[in-house]
GROMACS .gro file of C-alpha atoms in nm:
model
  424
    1UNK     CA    1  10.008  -4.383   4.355
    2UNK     CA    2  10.268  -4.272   4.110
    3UNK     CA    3  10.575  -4.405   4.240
    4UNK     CA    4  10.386  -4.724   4.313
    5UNK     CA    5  10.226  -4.769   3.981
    6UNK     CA    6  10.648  -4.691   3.890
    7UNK     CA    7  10.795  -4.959   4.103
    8UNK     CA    8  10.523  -5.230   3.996
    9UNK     CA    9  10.602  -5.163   3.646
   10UNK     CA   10  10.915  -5.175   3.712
   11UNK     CA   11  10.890  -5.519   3.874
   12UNK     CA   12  10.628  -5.724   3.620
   13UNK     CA   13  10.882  -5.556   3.303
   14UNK     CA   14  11.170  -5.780   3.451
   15UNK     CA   15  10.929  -6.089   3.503
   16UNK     CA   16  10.797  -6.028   3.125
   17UNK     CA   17  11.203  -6.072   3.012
   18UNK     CA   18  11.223  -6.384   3.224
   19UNK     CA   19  10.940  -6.559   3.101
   20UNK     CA   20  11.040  -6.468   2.694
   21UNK     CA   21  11.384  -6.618   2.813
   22UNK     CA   22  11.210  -6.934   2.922
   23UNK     CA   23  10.931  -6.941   2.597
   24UNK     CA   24  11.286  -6.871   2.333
   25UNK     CA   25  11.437  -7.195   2.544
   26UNK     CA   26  11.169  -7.393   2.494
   27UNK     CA   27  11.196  -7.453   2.145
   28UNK     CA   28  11.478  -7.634   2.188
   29UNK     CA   29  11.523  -8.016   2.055
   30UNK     CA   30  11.449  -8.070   2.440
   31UNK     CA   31  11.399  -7.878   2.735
   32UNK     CA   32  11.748  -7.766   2.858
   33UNK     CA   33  11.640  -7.812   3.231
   34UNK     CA   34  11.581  -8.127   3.204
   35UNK     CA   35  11.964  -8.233   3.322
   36UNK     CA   36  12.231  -8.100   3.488
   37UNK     CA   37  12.497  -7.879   3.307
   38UNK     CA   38  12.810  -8.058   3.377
   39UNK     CA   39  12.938  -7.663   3.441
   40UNK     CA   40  12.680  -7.580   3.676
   41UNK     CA   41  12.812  -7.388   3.987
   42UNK     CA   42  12.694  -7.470   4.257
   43UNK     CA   43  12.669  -7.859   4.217
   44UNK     CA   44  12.372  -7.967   4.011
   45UNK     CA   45  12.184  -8.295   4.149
   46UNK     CA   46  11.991  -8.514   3.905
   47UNK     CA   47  11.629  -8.643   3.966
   48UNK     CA   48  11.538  -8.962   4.217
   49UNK     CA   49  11.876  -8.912   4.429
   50UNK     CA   50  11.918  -8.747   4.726
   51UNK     CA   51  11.986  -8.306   4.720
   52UNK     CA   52  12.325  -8.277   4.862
   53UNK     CA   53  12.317  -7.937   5.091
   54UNK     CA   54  12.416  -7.646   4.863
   55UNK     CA   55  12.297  -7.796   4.542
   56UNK     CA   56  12.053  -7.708   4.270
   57UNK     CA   57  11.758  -7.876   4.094
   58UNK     CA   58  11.790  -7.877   3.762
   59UNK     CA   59  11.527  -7.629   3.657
   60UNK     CA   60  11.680  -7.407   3.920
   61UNK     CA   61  12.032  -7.446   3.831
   62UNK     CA   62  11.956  -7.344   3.429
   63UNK     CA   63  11.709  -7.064   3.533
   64UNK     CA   64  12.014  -6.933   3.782
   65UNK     CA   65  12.336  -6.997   3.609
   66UNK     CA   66  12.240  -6.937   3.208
   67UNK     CA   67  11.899  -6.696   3.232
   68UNK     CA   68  12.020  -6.468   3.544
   69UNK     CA   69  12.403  -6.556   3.552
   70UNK     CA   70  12.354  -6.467   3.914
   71UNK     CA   71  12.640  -6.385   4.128
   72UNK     CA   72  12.617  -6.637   4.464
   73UNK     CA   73  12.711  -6.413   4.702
   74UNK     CA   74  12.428  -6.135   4.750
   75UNK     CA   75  12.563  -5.765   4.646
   76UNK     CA   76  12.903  -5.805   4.778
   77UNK     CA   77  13.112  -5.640   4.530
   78UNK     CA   78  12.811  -5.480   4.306
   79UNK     CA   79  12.552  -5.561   4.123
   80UNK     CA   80  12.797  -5.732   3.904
   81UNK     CA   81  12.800  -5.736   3.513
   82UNK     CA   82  12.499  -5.685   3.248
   83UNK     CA   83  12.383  -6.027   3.125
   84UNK     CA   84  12.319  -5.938   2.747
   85UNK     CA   85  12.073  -6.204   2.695
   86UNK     CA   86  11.847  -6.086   2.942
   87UNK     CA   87  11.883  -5.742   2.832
   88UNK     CA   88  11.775  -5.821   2.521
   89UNK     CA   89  11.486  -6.012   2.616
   90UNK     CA   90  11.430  -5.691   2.818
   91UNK     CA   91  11.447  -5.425   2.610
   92UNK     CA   92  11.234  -5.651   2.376
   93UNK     CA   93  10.932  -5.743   2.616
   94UNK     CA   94  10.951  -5.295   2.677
   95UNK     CA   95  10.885  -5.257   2.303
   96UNK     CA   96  10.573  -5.445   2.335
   97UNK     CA   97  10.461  -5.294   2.654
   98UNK     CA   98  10.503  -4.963   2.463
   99UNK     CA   99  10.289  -5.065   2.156
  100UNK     CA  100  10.012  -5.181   2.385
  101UNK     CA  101  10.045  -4.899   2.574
  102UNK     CA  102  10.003  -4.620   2.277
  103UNK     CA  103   9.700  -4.832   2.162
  104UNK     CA  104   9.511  -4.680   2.478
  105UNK     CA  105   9.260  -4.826   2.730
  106UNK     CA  106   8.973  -4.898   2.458
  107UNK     CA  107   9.185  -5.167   2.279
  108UNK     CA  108   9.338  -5.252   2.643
  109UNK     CA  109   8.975  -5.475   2.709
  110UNK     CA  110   9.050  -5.659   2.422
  111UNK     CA  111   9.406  -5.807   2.555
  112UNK     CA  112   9.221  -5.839   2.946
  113UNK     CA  113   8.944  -6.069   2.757
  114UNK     CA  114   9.235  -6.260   2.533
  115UNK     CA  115   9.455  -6.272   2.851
  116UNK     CA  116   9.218  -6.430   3.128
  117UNK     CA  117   9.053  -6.680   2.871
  118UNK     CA  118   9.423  -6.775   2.773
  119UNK     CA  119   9.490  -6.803   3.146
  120UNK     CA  120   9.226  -7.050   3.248
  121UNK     CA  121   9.262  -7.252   2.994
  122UNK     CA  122   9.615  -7.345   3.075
  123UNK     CA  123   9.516  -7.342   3.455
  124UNK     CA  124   9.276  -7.579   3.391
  125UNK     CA  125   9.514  -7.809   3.200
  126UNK     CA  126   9.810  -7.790   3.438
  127UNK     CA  127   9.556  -7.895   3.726
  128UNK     CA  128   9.422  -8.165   3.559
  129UNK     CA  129   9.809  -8.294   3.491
  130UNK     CA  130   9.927  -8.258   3.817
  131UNK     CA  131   9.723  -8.469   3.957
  132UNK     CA  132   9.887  -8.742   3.746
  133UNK     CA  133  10.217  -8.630   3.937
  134UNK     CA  134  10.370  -8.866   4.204
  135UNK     CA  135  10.437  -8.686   4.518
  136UNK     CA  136  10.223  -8.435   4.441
  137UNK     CA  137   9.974  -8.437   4.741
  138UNK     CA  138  10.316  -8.433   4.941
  139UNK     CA  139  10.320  -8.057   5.004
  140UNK     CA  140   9.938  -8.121   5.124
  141UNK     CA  141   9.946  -8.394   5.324
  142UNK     CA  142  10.267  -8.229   5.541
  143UNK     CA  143  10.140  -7.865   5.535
  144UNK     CA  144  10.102  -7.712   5.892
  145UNK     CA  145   9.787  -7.599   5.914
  146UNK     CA  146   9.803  -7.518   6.248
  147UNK     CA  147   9.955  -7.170   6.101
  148UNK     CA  148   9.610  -7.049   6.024
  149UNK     CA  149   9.497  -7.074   6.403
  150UNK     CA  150   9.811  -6.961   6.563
  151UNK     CA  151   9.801  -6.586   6.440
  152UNK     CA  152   9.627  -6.355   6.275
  153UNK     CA  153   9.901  -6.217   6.040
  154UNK     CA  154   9.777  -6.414   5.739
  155UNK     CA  155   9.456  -6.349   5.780
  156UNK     CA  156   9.555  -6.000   5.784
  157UNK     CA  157   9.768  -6.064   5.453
  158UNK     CA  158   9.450  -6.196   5.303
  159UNK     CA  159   9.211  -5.963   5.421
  160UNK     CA  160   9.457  -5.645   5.248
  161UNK     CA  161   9.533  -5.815   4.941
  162UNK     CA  162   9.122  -5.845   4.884
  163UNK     CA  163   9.030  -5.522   4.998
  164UNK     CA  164   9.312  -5.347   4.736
  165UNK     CA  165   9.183  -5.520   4.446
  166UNK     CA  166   8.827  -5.423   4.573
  167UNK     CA  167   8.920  -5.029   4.686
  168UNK     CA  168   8.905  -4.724   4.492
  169UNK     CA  169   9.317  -4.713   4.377
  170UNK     CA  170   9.413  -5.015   4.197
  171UNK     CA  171   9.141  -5.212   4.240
  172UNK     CA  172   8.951  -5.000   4.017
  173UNK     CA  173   9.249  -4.917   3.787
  174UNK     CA  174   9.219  -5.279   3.717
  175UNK     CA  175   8.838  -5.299   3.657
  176UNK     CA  176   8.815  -5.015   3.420
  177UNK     CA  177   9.135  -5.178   3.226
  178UNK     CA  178   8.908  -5.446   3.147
  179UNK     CA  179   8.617  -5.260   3.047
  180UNK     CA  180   8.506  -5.277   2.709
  181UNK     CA  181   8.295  -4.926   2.583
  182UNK     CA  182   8.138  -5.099   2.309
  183UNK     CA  183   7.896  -5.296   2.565
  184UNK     CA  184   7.709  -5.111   2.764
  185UNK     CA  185   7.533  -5.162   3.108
  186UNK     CA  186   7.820  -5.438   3.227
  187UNK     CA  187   8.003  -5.211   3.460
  188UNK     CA  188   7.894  -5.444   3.750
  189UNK     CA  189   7.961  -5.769   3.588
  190UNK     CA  190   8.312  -5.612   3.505
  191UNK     CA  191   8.414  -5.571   3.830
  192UNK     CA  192   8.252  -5.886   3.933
  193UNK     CA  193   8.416  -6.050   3.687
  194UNK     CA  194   8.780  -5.851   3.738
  195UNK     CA  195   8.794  -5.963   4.112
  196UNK     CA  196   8.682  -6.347   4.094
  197UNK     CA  197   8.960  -6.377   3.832
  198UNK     CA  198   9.213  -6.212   4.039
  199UNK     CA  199   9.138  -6.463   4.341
  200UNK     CA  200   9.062  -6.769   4.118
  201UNK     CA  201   9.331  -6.759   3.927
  202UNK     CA  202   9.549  -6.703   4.208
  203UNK     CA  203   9.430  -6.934   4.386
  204UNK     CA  204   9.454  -7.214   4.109
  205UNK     CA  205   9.820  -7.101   4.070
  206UNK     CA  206   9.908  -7.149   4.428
  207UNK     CA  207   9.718  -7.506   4.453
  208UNK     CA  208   9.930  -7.601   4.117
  209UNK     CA  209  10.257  -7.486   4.228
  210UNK     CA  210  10.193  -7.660   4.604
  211UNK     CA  211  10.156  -7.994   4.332
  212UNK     CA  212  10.477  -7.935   4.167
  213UNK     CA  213  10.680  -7.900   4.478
  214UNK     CA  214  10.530  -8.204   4.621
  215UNK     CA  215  10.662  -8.367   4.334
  216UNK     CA  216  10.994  -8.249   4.352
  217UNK     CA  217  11.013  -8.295   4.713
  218UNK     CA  218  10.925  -8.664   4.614
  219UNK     CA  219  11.227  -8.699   4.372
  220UNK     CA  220  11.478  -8.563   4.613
  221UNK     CA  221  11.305  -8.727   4.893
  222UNK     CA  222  11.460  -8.423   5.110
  223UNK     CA  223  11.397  -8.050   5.124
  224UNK     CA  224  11.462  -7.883   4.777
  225UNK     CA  225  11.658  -7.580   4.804
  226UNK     CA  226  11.458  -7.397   4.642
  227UNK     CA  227  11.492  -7.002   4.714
  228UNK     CA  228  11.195  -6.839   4.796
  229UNK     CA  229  11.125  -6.485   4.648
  230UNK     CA  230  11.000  -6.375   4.306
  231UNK     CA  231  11.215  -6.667   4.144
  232UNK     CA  232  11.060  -6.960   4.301
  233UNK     CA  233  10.751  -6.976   4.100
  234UNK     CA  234  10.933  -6.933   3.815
  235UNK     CA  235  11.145  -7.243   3.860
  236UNK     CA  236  10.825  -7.432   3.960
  237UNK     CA  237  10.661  -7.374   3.643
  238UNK     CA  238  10.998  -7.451   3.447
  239UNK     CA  239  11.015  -7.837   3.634
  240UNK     CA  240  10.647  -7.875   3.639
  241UNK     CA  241  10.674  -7.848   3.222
  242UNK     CA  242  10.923  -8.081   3.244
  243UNK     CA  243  10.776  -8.334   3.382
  244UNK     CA  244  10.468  -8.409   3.132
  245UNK     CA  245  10.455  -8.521   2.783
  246UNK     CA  246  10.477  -8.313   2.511
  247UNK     CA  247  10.700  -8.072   2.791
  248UNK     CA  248  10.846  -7.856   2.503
  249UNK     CA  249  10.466  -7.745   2.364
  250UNK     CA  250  10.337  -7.710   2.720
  251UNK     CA  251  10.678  -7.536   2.817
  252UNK     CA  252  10.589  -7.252   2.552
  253UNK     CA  253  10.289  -7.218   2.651
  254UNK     CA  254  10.312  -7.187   3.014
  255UNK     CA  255  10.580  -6.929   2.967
  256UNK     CA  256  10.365  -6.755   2.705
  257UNK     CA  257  10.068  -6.642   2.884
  258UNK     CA  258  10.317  -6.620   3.163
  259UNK     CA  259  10.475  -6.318   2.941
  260UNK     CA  260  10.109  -6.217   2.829
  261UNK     CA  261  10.028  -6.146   3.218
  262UNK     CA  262  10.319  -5.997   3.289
  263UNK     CA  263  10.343  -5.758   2.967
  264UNK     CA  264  10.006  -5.633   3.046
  265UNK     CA  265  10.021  -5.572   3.384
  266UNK     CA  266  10.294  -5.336   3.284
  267UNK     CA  267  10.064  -5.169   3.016
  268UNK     CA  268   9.825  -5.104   3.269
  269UNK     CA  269  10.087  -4.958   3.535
  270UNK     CA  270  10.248  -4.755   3.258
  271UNK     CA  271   9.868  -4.613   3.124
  272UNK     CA  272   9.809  -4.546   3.515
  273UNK     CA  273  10.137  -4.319   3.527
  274UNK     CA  274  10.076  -4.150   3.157
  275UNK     CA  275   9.712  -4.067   3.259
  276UNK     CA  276   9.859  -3.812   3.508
  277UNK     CA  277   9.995  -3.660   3.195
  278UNK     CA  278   9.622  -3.481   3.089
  279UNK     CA  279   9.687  -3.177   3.097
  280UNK     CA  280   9.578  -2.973   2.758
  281UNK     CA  281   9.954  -2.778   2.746
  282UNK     CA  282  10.115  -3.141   2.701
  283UNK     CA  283   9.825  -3.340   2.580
  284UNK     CA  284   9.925  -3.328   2.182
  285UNK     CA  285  10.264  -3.458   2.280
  286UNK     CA  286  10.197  -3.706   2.522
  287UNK     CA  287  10.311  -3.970   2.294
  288UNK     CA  288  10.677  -3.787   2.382
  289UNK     CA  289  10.616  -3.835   2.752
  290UNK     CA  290  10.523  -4.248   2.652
  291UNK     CA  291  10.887  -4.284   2.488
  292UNK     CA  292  11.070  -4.084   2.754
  293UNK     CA  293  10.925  -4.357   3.038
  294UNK     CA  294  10.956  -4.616   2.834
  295UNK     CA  295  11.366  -4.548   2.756
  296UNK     CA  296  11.404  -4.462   3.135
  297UNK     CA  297  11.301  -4.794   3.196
  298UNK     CA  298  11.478  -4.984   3.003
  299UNK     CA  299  11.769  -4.777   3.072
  300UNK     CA  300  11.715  -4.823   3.470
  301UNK     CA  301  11.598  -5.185   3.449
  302UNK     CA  302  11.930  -5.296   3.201
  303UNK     CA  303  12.191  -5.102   3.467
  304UNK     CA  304  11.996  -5.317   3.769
  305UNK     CA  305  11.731  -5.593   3.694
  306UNK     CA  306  11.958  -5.741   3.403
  307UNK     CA  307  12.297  -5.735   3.625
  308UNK     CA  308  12.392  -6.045   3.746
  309UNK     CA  309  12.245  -5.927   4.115
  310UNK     CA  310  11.897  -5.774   3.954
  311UNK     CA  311  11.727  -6.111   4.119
  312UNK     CA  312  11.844  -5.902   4.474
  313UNK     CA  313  11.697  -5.568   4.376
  314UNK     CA  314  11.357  -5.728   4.219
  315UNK     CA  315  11.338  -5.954   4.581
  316UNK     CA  316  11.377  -5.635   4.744
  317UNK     CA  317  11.142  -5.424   4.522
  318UNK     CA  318  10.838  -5.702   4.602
  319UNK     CA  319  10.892  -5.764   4.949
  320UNK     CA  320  10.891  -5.358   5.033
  321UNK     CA  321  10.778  -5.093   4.841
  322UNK     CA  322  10.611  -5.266   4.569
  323UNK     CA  323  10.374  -5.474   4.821
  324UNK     CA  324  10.360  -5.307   5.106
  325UNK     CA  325  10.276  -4.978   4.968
  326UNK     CA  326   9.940  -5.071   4.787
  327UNK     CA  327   9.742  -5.104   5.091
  328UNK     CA  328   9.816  -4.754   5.263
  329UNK     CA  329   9.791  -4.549   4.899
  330UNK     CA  330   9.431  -4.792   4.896
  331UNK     CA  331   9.317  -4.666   5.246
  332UNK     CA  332   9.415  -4.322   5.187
  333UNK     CA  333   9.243  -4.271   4.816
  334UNK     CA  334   8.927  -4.465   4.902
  335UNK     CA  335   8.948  -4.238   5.248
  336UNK     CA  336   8.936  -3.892   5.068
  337UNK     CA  337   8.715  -3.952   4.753
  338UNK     CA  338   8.459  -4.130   4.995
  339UNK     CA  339   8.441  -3.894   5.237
  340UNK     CA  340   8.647  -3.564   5.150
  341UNK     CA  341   8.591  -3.575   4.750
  342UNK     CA  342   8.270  -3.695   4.738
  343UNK     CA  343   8.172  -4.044   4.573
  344UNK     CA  344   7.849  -3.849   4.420
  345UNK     CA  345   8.123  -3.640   4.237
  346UNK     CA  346   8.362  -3.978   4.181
  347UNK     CA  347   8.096  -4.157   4.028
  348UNK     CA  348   7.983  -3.860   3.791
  349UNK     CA  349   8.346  -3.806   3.663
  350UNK     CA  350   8.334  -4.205   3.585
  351UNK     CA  351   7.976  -4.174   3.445
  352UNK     CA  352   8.189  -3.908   3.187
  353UNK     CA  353   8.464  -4.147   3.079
  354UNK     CA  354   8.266  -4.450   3.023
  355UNK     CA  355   7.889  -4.381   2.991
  356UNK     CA  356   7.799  -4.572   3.323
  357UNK     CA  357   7.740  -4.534   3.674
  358UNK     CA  358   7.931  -4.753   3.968
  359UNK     CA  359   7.707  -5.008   4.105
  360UNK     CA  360   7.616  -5.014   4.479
  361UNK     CA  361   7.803  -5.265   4.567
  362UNK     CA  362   8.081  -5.094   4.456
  363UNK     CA  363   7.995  -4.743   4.596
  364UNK     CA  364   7.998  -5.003   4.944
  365UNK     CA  365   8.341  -5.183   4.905
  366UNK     CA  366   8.489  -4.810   4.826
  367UNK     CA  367   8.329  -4.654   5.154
  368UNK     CA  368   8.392  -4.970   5.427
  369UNK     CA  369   8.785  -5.033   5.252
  370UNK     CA  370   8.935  -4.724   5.444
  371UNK     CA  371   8.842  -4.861   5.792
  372UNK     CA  372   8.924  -5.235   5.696
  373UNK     CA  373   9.269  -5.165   5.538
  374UNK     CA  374   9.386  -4.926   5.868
  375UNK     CA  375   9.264  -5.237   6.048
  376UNK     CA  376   9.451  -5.481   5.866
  377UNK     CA  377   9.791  -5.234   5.860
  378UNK     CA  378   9.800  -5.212   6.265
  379UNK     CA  379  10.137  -5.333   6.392
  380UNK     CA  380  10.442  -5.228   6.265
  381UNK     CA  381  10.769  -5.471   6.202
  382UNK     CA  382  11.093  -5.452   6.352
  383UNK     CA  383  11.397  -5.245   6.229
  384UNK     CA  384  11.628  -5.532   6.345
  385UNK     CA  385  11.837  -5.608   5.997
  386UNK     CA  386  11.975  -5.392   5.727
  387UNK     CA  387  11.705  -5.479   5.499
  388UNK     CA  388  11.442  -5.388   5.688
  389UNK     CA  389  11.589  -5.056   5.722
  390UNK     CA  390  11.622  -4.977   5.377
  391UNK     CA  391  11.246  -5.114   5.289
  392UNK     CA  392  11.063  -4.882   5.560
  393UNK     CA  393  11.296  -4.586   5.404
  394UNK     CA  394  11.184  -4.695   5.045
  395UNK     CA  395  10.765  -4.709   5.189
  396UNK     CA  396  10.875  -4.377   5.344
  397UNK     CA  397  10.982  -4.247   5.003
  398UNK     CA  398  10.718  -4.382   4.851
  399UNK     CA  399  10.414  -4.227   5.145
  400UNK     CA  400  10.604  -3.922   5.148
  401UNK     CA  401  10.415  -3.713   4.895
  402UNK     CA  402  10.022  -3.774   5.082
  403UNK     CA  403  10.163  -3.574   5.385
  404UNK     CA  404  10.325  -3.290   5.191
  405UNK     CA  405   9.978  -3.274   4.942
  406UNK     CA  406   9.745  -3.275   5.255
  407UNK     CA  407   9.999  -2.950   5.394
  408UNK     CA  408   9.990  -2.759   5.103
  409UNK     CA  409   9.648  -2.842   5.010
  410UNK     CA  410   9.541  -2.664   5.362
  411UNK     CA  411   9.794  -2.398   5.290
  412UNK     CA  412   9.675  -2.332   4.979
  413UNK     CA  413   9.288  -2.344   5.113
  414UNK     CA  414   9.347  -2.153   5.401
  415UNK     CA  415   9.555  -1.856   5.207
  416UNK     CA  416   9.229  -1.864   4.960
  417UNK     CA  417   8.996  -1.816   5.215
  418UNK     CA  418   9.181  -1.519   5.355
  419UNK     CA  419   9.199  -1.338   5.029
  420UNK     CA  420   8.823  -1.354   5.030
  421UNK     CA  421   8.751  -1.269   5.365
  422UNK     CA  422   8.990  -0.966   5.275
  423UNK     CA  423   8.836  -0.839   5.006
  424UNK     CA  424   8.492  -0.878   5.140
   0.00000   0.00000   0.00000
């Protein structure tokens, strides 16, 4: 749970720099990906003209060549220089996470409440402007949805990504992030609440960005070229902004609760990895153990995220061990404190920290999500490619510590119960 709590941090604190790139940019006379840099490598292509093969929309081309300076050819040669910019934005966005994070989970509710209202609110607004977009029921109307008959694995995708949020490791992590202590009795409604926001607003996101590459698909009247992985959204919401009026406000304030999300996510994660640190030998100097993360971070994300071939490691980092390890760590938790721990005992320590017992339907989701998520993790993928390789070594690094706990744990038990059988 550690290493993955690690590795998401790790992941949202580079998306946080990315968007405060963006927001600074935006305050520009005009949005600077609205045309084509004349020094753009690889060629640039304008609006309403066909997208020669190799070349870049603009929003793509600015977010590539002048936010990531990102080398073209993969991680031949290194990861390539530092991009100072970026590191900047960087080491700023960690600063904030840190500040949030040394407030503690009590003032933590109040940035979940400012967070998700700020959220909707611009959801709502992008929706209702992107219907005004020409093209943008393109992406709709030439979907194949014969994908959701013809196999089961995104149903499967679906079904895990639900049952995390709804299990007893980060699901939970989540909902008691957002609870507030000063109103009592809404333990329920909170995670209610927490997981109709996580699909909703997901949901809403994914419908909106579908409507913005419609649109662009429109202009180019050809396939865009634009890459998938953790950038691609990114680059949507950059020409989506740039296509309404007023696109430098709306710019800013897409990228702003962009960086809001992301900052907090990685408050969360980081709170999640300092609550291990409890103990009462190192509890008065915890605050120690805050700055030491913090620095390695920054250290460890500058040398690698802000290279100009982080936007490899951070595709990597999603696509293995930062997604594919939540729903294992999920099945295994909700698997021993349901029926090794105890939920009786669960629900009595979380009775202790916040005054209020789980509700039933809770206590349900956190005994039927073991079963479910084993379900949904049958089949295992090939080993064909380099890449794949490396990411089932990374989940193996990441799994590695349940087996070892679970054999010393019986070591441990089984030495104590010969000492007492030897001195009775």
């Amino acid at each position: 749970m550690l290493a993955c709590c690690a590795l998401t941090a790790f992941v949202s604190g580079a998306v946080s720099a990315w968007c405060l790139a963006l927001l600074v940019h935006s305050a520009h006379a005009f949005l600077p990906w609205l045309h084509c840099a004349a020094t753009a490598q690889p060629a640039c292509a304008a609006r309403h003209r066909p997208l020669p093969e190799g070349s870049e929309t603009p929003a793509q081309s600015f977010f590539f060549n002048f936010i990531l300076n990102l080398k073209r050819d993969g991680l031949k040669g290194g990861l390539g220089s530092v991009v100072p910019e970026l590191a900047v934005y960087y080491v700023i966005s960690w600063l904030l996470i840190y500040f949030i994070a040394f407030k503690r989970i009590y003032s933590y509710s109040k940035l979940v409440l400012f967070k998700d209202v700020l959220t909707y609110f611009v959801l709502l607004v992008c929706m209702l402007g992107a219907t005004r977009l020409s093209g943008a029921a393109a992406m709709f109307n030439e979907c194949d949805w014969s994908v959701l008959l013809d196999g089961t694995q995104i149903w499967r995708d679906a079904l895990e990504y639900s049952l995390v949020q709804m299990s007893i490791s980060q699901g939970v992590l989540v909902m008691l992030g957002s609870y507030c202590p000063k109103a009592p009795h809404r333990l329920a409604t909170t995670a209610l609440l927490t997981f109709l926001v996580a699909k909703t607003s997901c949901m809403g996101s994914a419908l909106l960005l579908g409507a913005a590459h419609g649109a662009l698909r429109t202009d180019y009247d050809n396939d865009t070229n634009v890459w998938s992985g953790s950038s691609s959204s990114i680059i949507l919401w950059a020409d989506y902004v740039a296509r309404i009026p007023g696109s430098q406000f709306w710019s800013a304030l897409v990228f702003f609760t962009l960086f809001v999300l992301s900052v907090s996510t990685t408050a969360l994660m980081l709170q999640t990895i300092m609550s291990t640190f409890t103990g009462r030998s190192i509890r008065k100097i915890s605050w120690a153990f805050l700055v030491a993360i913090c620095v390695l971070f920054c250290f460890i994300g500058v040398m690698t995220i802000c290279t100009q071939g982080g936007l490899y490691i951070l595709n990597f980092l999603i696509s293995w061990p930062v997604s594919k390890v939540r729903a294992p760590i999920a099945a295994v938790v909700a698997l021993v404190i349901s029926y090794t721990y105890g939920q009786t005992t669960f629900c009595d320590e979380i009775y202790f920290a916040v005054g209020e017992y789980p509700c039933m339907f809770m206590r349900i989701s956190w005994a039927l999500t073991p079963l479910l998520l084993f379900v949904a993790l049958t089949g295992v993928g090939s080993l064909s490619t380099f890449e794949a390789t490396a990411g089932f070594v990374s989940l193996g690094l990441c799994l590695v510590a349940i087996p070892i706990f679970v054999i010393f744990y019986f070591v441990f038990r089984c030495r104590v119960r010969n000492i007492v059988d030897d001195a009775k």
